[in-house]
Amino acid sequence: NAGVTQTPKFQVLKTGQSMTLQCAQDMNHEYMSWYRQDPGMGLRLIHYSVGAGITDQGEVPNGYNVSRSTTEDFPLRLLSAAPSQTSVYFCASSYSNGQSGYFGPGTRLLVL
Amino acid sequence: RKEVEQDPGPFNVPEGATVAFNCTYSNSASQSFFWYRQDCRKEPKLLMSVYSSGNEDGRFTAQLNRASQYISLLIRDSKLSDSATYLCVVPRAGSARQLTFGSGTQLTVLP
């Protein structure tokens, strides 16, 4: 099993550009989520999904969109990048909501 | 009170020492708790789950005090490889679907 994979590992964007961060898991987990991690602030939940076709907002959803067309994939879209979105983004999956899970290796994003 | 608060650290301890971290939480309805470890520039990885009064796994012991709403992580006989940031994780109040992560406690084990 590859576990949770994320691409790209690193990305530099200019303000206003859009991009999609990819996340995939091969463990047949229903629950997937996206976090961002900033220094001194811990991980904050952006969006999550409890199954294909179902998504919901987390703590900091503004500026991000998600979709879940399959159990395996949960992409995160930045609509119009801003410097405040410079962060490390982690995707995670678990068997069910509210439970611990597995994290992907992260995507480091710099918005200039 | 913040949803999850951890000892600010950093903790610098010699090899072989015993070290303990505390984490306080505000959601009195929480039933499950987790400790993750995160190495520098890596993803968090689950260290321990705590569902009742506590849990023990080798040199690691997690204890839960529901009355005072805190959980602790005790590491005995510290190894150099224990150097990492330890994250306390608690379900969010009003939403069991969401987890709240503490900002972490940094541990450095010195030779």
PDB file of C-alpha atoms in Angstrom:
ATOM      1  CA  ASN A   1       0.000   0.000   0.000  1.00  0.00           C
ATOM      2  CA  ALA A   2       1.222   3.484  -0.841  1.00  0.00           C
ATOM      3  CA  GLY A   3      -0.917   4.960   1.962  1.00  0.00           C
ATOM      4  CA  VAL A   4      -1.703   8.633   1.429  1.00  0.00           C
ATOM      5  CA  THR A   5       0.094  10.343  -1.420  1.00  0.00           C
ATOM      6  CA  GLN A   6       0.232  14.036  -2.232  1.00  0.00           C
ATOM      7  CA  THR A   7       1.476  15.961  -5.231  1.00  0.00           C
ATOM      8  CA  PRO A   8       3.278  18.200  -5.756  1.00  0.00           C
ATOM      9  CA  LYS A   9       5.811  18.225  -2.909  1.00  0.00           C
ATOM     10  CA  PHE A  10       6.670  21.878  -3.485  1.00  0.00           C
ATOM     11  CA  GLN A  11       4.983  24.685  -5.378  1.00  0.00           C
ATOM     12  CA  VAL A  12       5.596  28.378  -5.895  1.00  0.00           C
ATOM     13  CA  LEU A  13       2.668  30.478  -7.078  1.00  0.00           C
ATOM     14  CA  LYS A  14       2.131  34.099  -7.856  1.00  0.00           C
ATOM     15  CA  THR A  15      -0.708  35.980  -6.215  1.00  0.00           C
ATOM     16  CA  GLY A  16      -3.924  35.379  -8.115  1.00  0.00           C
ATOM     17  CA  GLN A  17      -2.907  32.083  -9.687  1.00  0.00           C
ATOM     18  CA  SER A  18      -4.979  28.990  -9.130  1.00  0.00           C
ATOM     19  CA  MET A  19      -3.834  25.432  -8.608  1.00  0.00           C
ATOM     20  CA  THR A  20      -4.946  22.029  -7.404  1.00  0.00           C
ATOM     21  CA  LEU A  21      -3.202  20.005  -4.728  1.00  0.00           C
ATOM     22  CA  GLN A  22      -3.703  16.310  -5.311  1.00  0.00           C
ATOM     23  CA  CYS A  23      -4.348  13.733  -2.617  1.00  0.00           C
ATOM     24  CA  ALA A  24      -4.989  10.029  -3.030  1.00  0.00           C
ATOM     25  CA  GLN A  25      -5.272   7.073  -0.654  1.00  0.00           C
ATOM     26  CA  ASP A  26      -5.379   3.356  -1.360  1.00  0.00           C
ATOM     27  CA  MET A  27      -6.704   2.150   2.003  1.00  0.00           C
ATOM     28  CA  ASN A  28     -10.409   2.437   1.094  1.00  0.00           C
ATOM     29  CA  HIS A  29     -10.908   5.035   3.829  1.00  0.00           C
ATOM     30  CA  GLU A  30     -14.205   6.877   3.818  1.00  0.00           C
ATOM     31  CA  TYR A  31     -12.984   9.930   5.710  1.00  0.00           C
ATOM     32  CA  MET A  32     -10.495  12.340   4.165  1.00  0.00           C
ATOM     33  CA  SER A  33      -9.432  15.804   5.204  1.00  0.00           C
ATOM     34  CA  TRP A  34      -7.139  18.687   4.367  1.00  0.00           C
ATOM     35  CA  TYR A  35      -5.115  20.631   6.913  1.00  0.00           C
ATOM     36  CA  ARG A  36      -2.738  23.519   6.734  1.00  0.00           C
ATOM     37  CA  GLN A  37       0.132  23.909   9.163  1.00  0.00           C
ATOM     38  CA  ASP A  38       1.634  27.265   9.996  1.00  0.00           C
ATOM     39  CA  PRO A  39       4.414  27.967  12.519  1.00  0.00           C
ATOM     40  CA  GLY A  40       3.116  28.156  16.089  1.00  0.00           C
ATOM     41  CA  MET A  41      -0.485  27.476  15.079  1.00  0.00           C
ATOM     42  CA  GLY A  42      -0.731  23.739  14.774  1.00  0.00           C
ATOM     43  CA  LEU A  43      -2.736  22.018  12.081  1.00  0.00           C
ATOM     44  CA  ARG A  44      -6.011  23.641  11.089  1.00  0.00           C
ATOM     45  CA  LEU A  45      -8.763  21.815   9.240  1.00  0.00           C
ATOM     46  CA  ILE A  46      -9.673  23.300   5.857  1.00  0.00           C
ATOM     47  CA  HIS A  47     -12.234  20.864   4.420  1.00  0.00           C
ATOM     48  CA  TYR A  48     -13.190  17.275   4.982  1.00  0.00           C
ATOM     49  CA  SER A  49     -15.217  14.530   3.371  1.00  0.00           C
ATOM     50  CA  VAL A  50     -17.058  11.593   4.937  1.00  0.00           C
ATOM     51  CA  GLY A  51     -17.443   9.754   1.659  1.00  0.00           C
ATOM     52  CA  ALA A  52     -17.640  10.117  -2.105  1.00  0.00           C
ATOM     53  CA  GLY A  53     -19.889  13.013  -3.031  1.00  0.00           C
ATOM     54  CA  ILE A  54     -19.960  14.492   0.488  1.00  0.00           C
ATOM     55  CA  THR A  55     -17.777  17.375   1.632  1.00  0.00           C
ATOM     56  CA  ASP A  56     -17.965  19.928   4.416  1.00  0.00           C
ATOM     57  CA  GLN A  57     -16.088  22.937   5.688  1.00  0.00           C
ATOM     58  CA  GLY A  58     -13.586  22.894   8.468  1.00  0.00           C
ATOM     59  CA  GLU A  59     -12.100  25.692  10.518  1.00  0.00           C
ATOM     60  CA  VAL A  60     -10.457  27.709   7.708  1.00  0.00           C
ATOM     61  CA  PRO A  61     -12.264  26.989   4.410  1.00  0.00           C
ATOM     62  CA  ASN A  62     -12.135  30.422   2.761  1.00  0.00           C
ATOM     63  CA  GLY A  63     -10.193  30.503  -0.492  1.00  0.00           C
ATOM     64  CA  TYR A  64     -10.293  26.725  -0.963  1.00  0.00           C
ATOM     65  CA  ASN A  65     -12.600  24.301  -2.743  1.00  0.00           C
ATOM     66  CA  VAL A  66     -12.770  20.528  -2.595  1.00  0.00           C
ATOM     67  CA  SER A  67     -14.618  17.734  -4.312  1.00  0.00           C
ATOM     68  CA  ARG A  68     -14.801  13.982  -3.732  1.00  0.00           C
ATOM     69  CA  SER A  69     -15.836  12.138  -6.831  1.00  0.00           C
ATOM     70  CA  THR A  70     -14.185   8.860  -5.786  1.00  0.00           C
ATOM     71  CA  THR A  71     -13.268   7.237  -2.483  1.00  0.00           C
ATOM     72  CA  GLU A  72      -9.580   7.407  -3.382  1.00  0.00           C
ATOM     73  CA  ASP A  73      -9.115  11.042  -4.408  1.00  0.00           C
ATOM     74  CA  PHE A  74      -9.671  14.313  -2.579  1.00  0.00           C
ATOM     75  CA  PRO A  75      -8.145  17.293  -4.422  1.00  0.00           C
ATOM     76  CA  LEU A  76      -7.861  20.752  -2.869  1.00  0.00           C
ATOM     77  CA  ARG A  77      -8.234  23.751  -5.158  1.00  0.00           C
ATOM     78  CA  LEU A  78      -6.872  27.192  -4.470  1.00  0.00           C
ATOM     79  CA  LEU A  79      -9.086  29.552  -6.399  1.00  0.00           C
ATOM     80  CA  SER A  80      -6.933  32.698  -6.391  1.00  0.00           C
ATOM     81  CA  ALA A  81      -3.747  32.286  -4.400  1.00  0.00           C
ATOM     82  CA  ALA A  82      -2.847  34.860  -1.763  1.00  0.00           C
ATOM     83  CA  PRO A  83       0.369  35.230   0.271  1.00  0.00           C
ATOM     84  CA  SER A  84      -1.659  34.282   3.387  1.00  0.00           C
ATOM     85  CA  GLN A  85      -2.035  30.813   1.866  1.00  0.00           C
ATOM     86  CA  THR A  86       1.690  30.192   2.088  1.00  0.00           C
ATOM     87  CA  SER A  87       1.784  27.111   4.270  1.00  0.00           C
ATOM     88  CA  VAL A  88       2.377  23.382   4.434  1.00  0.00           C
ATOM     89  CA  TYR A  89      -0.698  21.419   3.380  1.00  0.00           C
ATOM     90  CA  PHE A  90      -1.396  17.920   4.651  1.00  0.00           C
ATOM     91  CA  CYS A  91      -4.017  15.518   3.445  1.00  0.00           C
ATOM     92  CA  ALA A  92      -5.202  12.790   5.827  1.00  0.00           C
ATOM     93  CA  SER A  93      -7.491   9.795   5.697  1.00  0.00           C
ATOM     94  CA  SER A  94      -9.073   7.496   8.267  1.00  0.00           C
ATOM     95  CA  TYR A  95     -11.616   4.695   8.542  1.00  0.00           C
ATOM     96  CA  SER A  96     -14.178   6.986  10.085  1.00  0.00           C
ATOM     97  CA  ASN A  97     -14.606  10.545  11.171  1.00  0.00           C
ATOM     98  CA  GLY A  98     -13.360  11.625  14.545  1.00  0.00           C
ATOM     99  CA  GLN A  99     -10.701   8.965  14.536  1.00  0.00           C
ATOM    100  CA  SER A 100      -6.980   9.156  14.116  1.00  0.00           C
ATOM    101  CA  GLY A 101      -5.684   8.762  10.643  1.00  0.00           C
ATOM    102  CA  TYR A 102      -2.786   8.678   8.280  1.00  0.00           C
ATOM    103  CA  PHE A 103      -1.224  11.778   6.816  1.00  0.00           C
ATOM    104  CA  GLY A 104       0.332  12.310   3.444  1.00  0.00           C
ATOM    105  CA  PRO A 105       3.869  13.714   3.192  1.00  0.00           C
ATOM    106  CA  GLY A 106       2.631  17.274   2.661  1.00  0.00           C
ATOM    107  CA  THR A 107       2.833  19.980   0.028  1.00  0.00           C
ATOM    108  CA  ARG A 108       4.904  23.084   0.747  1.00  0.00           C
ATOM    109  CA  LEU A 109       3.309  26.074  -0.942  1.00  0.00           C
ATOM    110  CA  LEU A 110       4.820  29.515  -1.309  1.00  0.00           C
ATOM    111  CA  VAL A 111       2.664  32.314  -2.697  1.00  0.00           C
ATOM    112  CA  LEU A 112       4.563  35.387  -3.803  1.00  0.00           C
TER     113      LEU A 112
ATOM    114  CA  ARG B   1      -9.907  28.270  27.317  1.00  0.00           C
ATOM    115  CA  LYS B   2      -8.497  27.200  23.958  1.00  0.00           C
ATOM    116  CA  GLU B   3      -9.830  23.933  22.568  1.00  0.00           C
ATOM    117  CA  VAL B   4      -6.438  22.307  23.026  1.00  0.00           C
ATOM    118  CA  GLU B   5      -3.429  23.730  24.854  1.00  0.00           C
ATOM    119  CA  GLN B   6      -0.035  22.135  25.235  1.00  0.00           C
ATOM    120  CA  ASP B   7       3.096  22.829  27.226  1.00  0.00           C
ATOM    121  CA  PRO B   8       4.975  25.371  25.121  1.00  0.00           C
ATOM    122  CA  GLY B   9       8.349  23.658  25.391  1.00  0.00           C
ATOM    123  CA  PRO B  10      10.919  23.222  24.070  1.00  0.00           C
ATOM    124  CA  PHE B  11      12.033  20.372  26.309  1.00  0.00           C
ATOM    125  CA  ASN B  12      15.718  19.501  26.202  1.00  0.00           C
ATOM    126  CA  VAL B  13      16.484  16.347  28.161  1.00  0.00           C
ATOM    127  CA  PRO B  14      19.478  13.996  28.400  1.00  0.00           C
ATOM    128  CA  GLU B  15      19.313  10.507  27.007  1.00  0.00           C
ATOM    129  CA  GLY B  16      17.735   8.117  29.486  1.00  0.00           C
ATOM    130  CA  ALA B  17      15.648  10.784  31.201  1.00  0.00           C
ATOM    131  CA  THR B  18      11.926  10.626  31.829  1.00  0.00           C
ATOM    132  CA  VAL B  19       9.903  13.485  30.410  1.00  0.00           C
ATOM    133  CA  ALA B  20       6.205  14.331  30.575  1.00  0.00           C
ATOM    134  CA  PHE B  21       4.041  16.622  28.499  1.00  0.00           C
ATOM    135  CA  ASN B  22       0.624  17.899  29.447  1.00  0.00           C
ATOM    136  CA  CYS B  23      -2.292  18.859  27.254  1.00  0.00           C
ATOM    137  CA  THR B  24      -5.507  20.508  28.419  1.00  0.00           C
ATOM    138  CA  TYR B  25      -8.743  20.459  26.433  1.00  0.00           C
ATOM    139  CA  SER B  26     -12.012  22.337  26.659  1.00  0.00           C
ATOM    140  CA  ASN B  27     -14.493  19.840  25.173  1.00  0.00           C
ATOM    141  CA  SER B  28     -15.711  17.920  28.217  1.00  0.00           C
ATOM    142  CA  ALA B  29     -17.693  15.574  25.951  1.00  0.00           C
ATOM    143  CA  SER B  30     -14.583  14.239  24.203  1.00  0.00           C
ATOM    144  CA  GLN B  31     -14.317  10.462  24.330  1.00  0.00           C
ATOM    145  CA  SER B  32     -11.156   9.881  22.358  1.00  0.00           C
ATOM    146  CA  PHE B  33      -7.770  11.513  22.384  1.00  0.00           C
ATOM    147  CA  PHE B  34      -4.614  11.069  20.407  1.00  0.00           C
ATOM    148  CA  TRP B  35      -0.924  11.820  20.587  1.00  0.00           C
ATOM    149  CA  TYR B  36       0.922  12.268  17.309  1.00  0.00           C
ATOM    150  CA  ARG B  37       4.622  12.785  16.766  1.00  0.00           C
ATOM    151  CA  GLN B  38       5.948  14.941  13.983  1.00  0.00           C
ATOM    152  CA  ASP B  39       9.554  14.916  12.876  1.00  0.00           C
ATOM    153  CA  CYS B  40      11.055  18.028  11.355  1.00  0.00           C
ATOM    154  CA  ARG B  41       9.583  18.705   7.901  1.00  0.00           C
ATOM    155  CA  LYS B  42       7.616  15.452   7.964  1.00  0.00           C
ATOM    156  CA  GLU B  43       3.980  14.514   8.337  1.00  0.00           C
ATOM    157  CA  PRO B  44       2.401  13.779  11.728  1.00  0.00           C
ATOM    158  CA  LYS B  45       2.233  10.101  12.658  1.00  0.00           C
ATOM    159  CA  LEU B  46      -0.017   8.524  15.244  1.00  0.00           C
ATOM    160  CA  LEU B  47       1.826   7.648  18.439  1.00  0.00           C
ATOM    161  CA  MET B  48      -0.990   6.644  20.791  1.00  0.00           C
ATOM    162  CA  SER B  49      -4.764   6.646  21.108  1.00  0.00           C
ATOM    163  CA  VAL B  50      -6.435   7.172  24.489  1.00  0.00           C
ATOM    164  CA  TYR B  51     -10.048   6.089  24.960  1.00  0.00           C
ATOM    165  CA  SER B  52     -10.340   5.492  28.699  1.00  0.00           C
ATOM    166  CA  SER B  53      -8.129   6.354  31.645  1.00  0.00           C
ATOM    167  CA  GLY B  54      -4.917   5.785  29.777  1.00  0.00           C
ATOM    168  CA  ASN B  55      -2.770   3.705  27.517  1.00  0.00           C
ATOM    169  CA  GLU B  56       0.723   2.278  27.637  1.00  0.00           C
ATOM    170  CA  ASP B  57       2.981   1.223  24.782  1.00  0.00           C
ATOM    171  CA  GLY B  58       6.516   0.317  25.741  1.00  0.00           C
ATOM    172  CA  ARG B  59       8.289   3.412  27.024  1.00  0.00           C
ATOM    173  CA  PHE B  60       5.278   5.622  26.310  1.00  0.00           C
ATOM    174  CA  THR B  61       2.346   6.132  28.673  1.00  0.00           C
ATOM    175  CA  ALA B  62      -0.640   8.364  28.060  1.00  0.00           C
ATOM    176  CA  GLN B  63      -2.921   9.238  30.950  1.00  0.00           C
ATOM    177  CA  LEU B  64      -6.324  10.884  30.880  1.00  0.00           C
ATOM    178  CA  ASN B  65      -7.814  12.961  33.673  1.00  0.00           C
ATOM    179  CA  ARG B  66     -11.407  13.725  32.692  1.00  0.00           C
ATOM    180  CA  ALA B  67     -12.194  15.689  35.854  1.00  0.00           C
ATOM    181  CA  SER B  68      -9.398  18.177  35.172  1.00  0.00           C
ATOM    182  CA  GLN B  69      -9.658  17.801  31.406  1.00  0.00           C
ATOM    183  CA  TYR B  70      -6.074  17.052  30.612  1.00  0.00           C
ATOM    184  CA  ILE B  71      -4.084  14.269  29.083  1.00  0.00           C
ATOM    185  CA  SER B  72      -0.417  13.645  29.579  1.00  0.00           C
ATOM    186  CA  LEU B  73       2.285  11.791  27.700  1.00  0.00           C
ATOM    187  CA  LEU B  74       5.130  10.237  29.647  1.00  0.00           C
ATOM    188  CA  ILE B  75       8.266   9.048  27.900  1.00  0.00           C
ATOM    189  CA  ARG B  76      10.617   6.873  29.932  1.00  0.00           C
ATOM    190  CA  ASP B  77      14.271   6.139  29.128  1.00  0.00           C
ATOM    191  CA  SER B  78      14.387   8.788  26.392  1.00  0.00           C
ATOM    192  CA  LYS B  79      16.234   7.933  23.199  1.00  0.00           C
ATOM    193  CA  LEU B  80      17.842  10.289  20.717  1.00  0.00           C
ATOM    194  CA  SER B  81      15.245   9.082  18.222  1.00  0.00           C
ATOM    195  CA  ASP B  82      12.446  10.439  20.440  1.00  0.00           C
ATOM    196  CA  SER B  83      13.443  13.974  19.413  1.00  0.00           C
ATOM    197  CA  ALA B  84      10.373  15.348  17.645  1.00  0.00           C
ATOM    198  CA  THR B  85       7.350  17.555  18.144  1.00  0.00           C
ATOM    199  CA  TYR B  86       4.468  15.892  19.974  1.00  0.00           C
ATOM    200  CA  LEU B  87       0.938  16.924  19.044  1.00  0.00           C
ATOM    201  CA  CYS B  88      -2.098  16.525  21.263  1.00  0.00           C
ATOM    202  CA  VAL B  89      -5.339  15.886  19.318  1.00  0.00           C
ATOM    203  CA  VAL B  90      -8.922  16.122  20.563  1.00  0.00           C
ATOM    204  CA  PRO B  91     -12.309  15.978  18.783  1.00  0.00           C
ATOM    205  CA  ARG B  92     -13.765  19.413  18.265  1.00  0.00           C
ATOM    206  CA  ALA B  93     -16.578  20.543  20.521  1.00  0.00           C
ATOM    207  CA  GLY B  94     -19.904  20.153  18.756  1.00  0.00           C
ATOM    208  CA  SER B  95     -18.422  18.187  15.890  1.00  0.00           C
ATOM    209  CA  ALA B  96     -17.094  14.694  16.429  1.00  0.00           C
ATOM    210  CA  ARG B  97     -16.190  14.705  12.759  1.00  0.00           C
ATOM    211  CA  GLN B  98     -13.424  17.216  13.243  1.00  0.00           C
ATOM    212  CA  LEU B  99     -10.206  16.924  15.172  1.00  0.00           C
ATOM    213  CA  THR B 100      -8.417  19.827  16.821  1.00  0.00           C
ATOM    214  CA  PHE B 101      -4.642  19.723  16.981  1.00  0.00           C
ATOM    215  CA  GLY B 102      -2.550  21.389  19.625  1.00  0.00           C
ATOM    216  CA  SER B 103       0.367  23.494  18.468  1.00  0.00           C
ATOM    217  CA  GLY B 104       2.794  20.882  19.692  1.00  0.00           C
ATOM    218  CA  THR B 105       5.587  20.448  22.207  1.00  0.00           C
ATOM    219  CA  GLN B 106       9.111  20.161  20.904  1.00  0.00           C
ATOM    220  CA  LEU B 107      11.371  17.579  22.509  1.00  0.00           C
ATOM    221  CA  THR B 108      15.111  17.316  21.977  1.00  0.00           C
ATOM    222  CA  VAL B 109      16.925  14.398  23.576  1.00  0.00           C
ATOM    223  CA  LEU B 110      20.590  15.208  24.062  1.00  0.00           C
ATOM    224  CA  PRO B 111      23.440  12.684  24.015  1.00  0.00           C
TER     225      PRO B 111
END
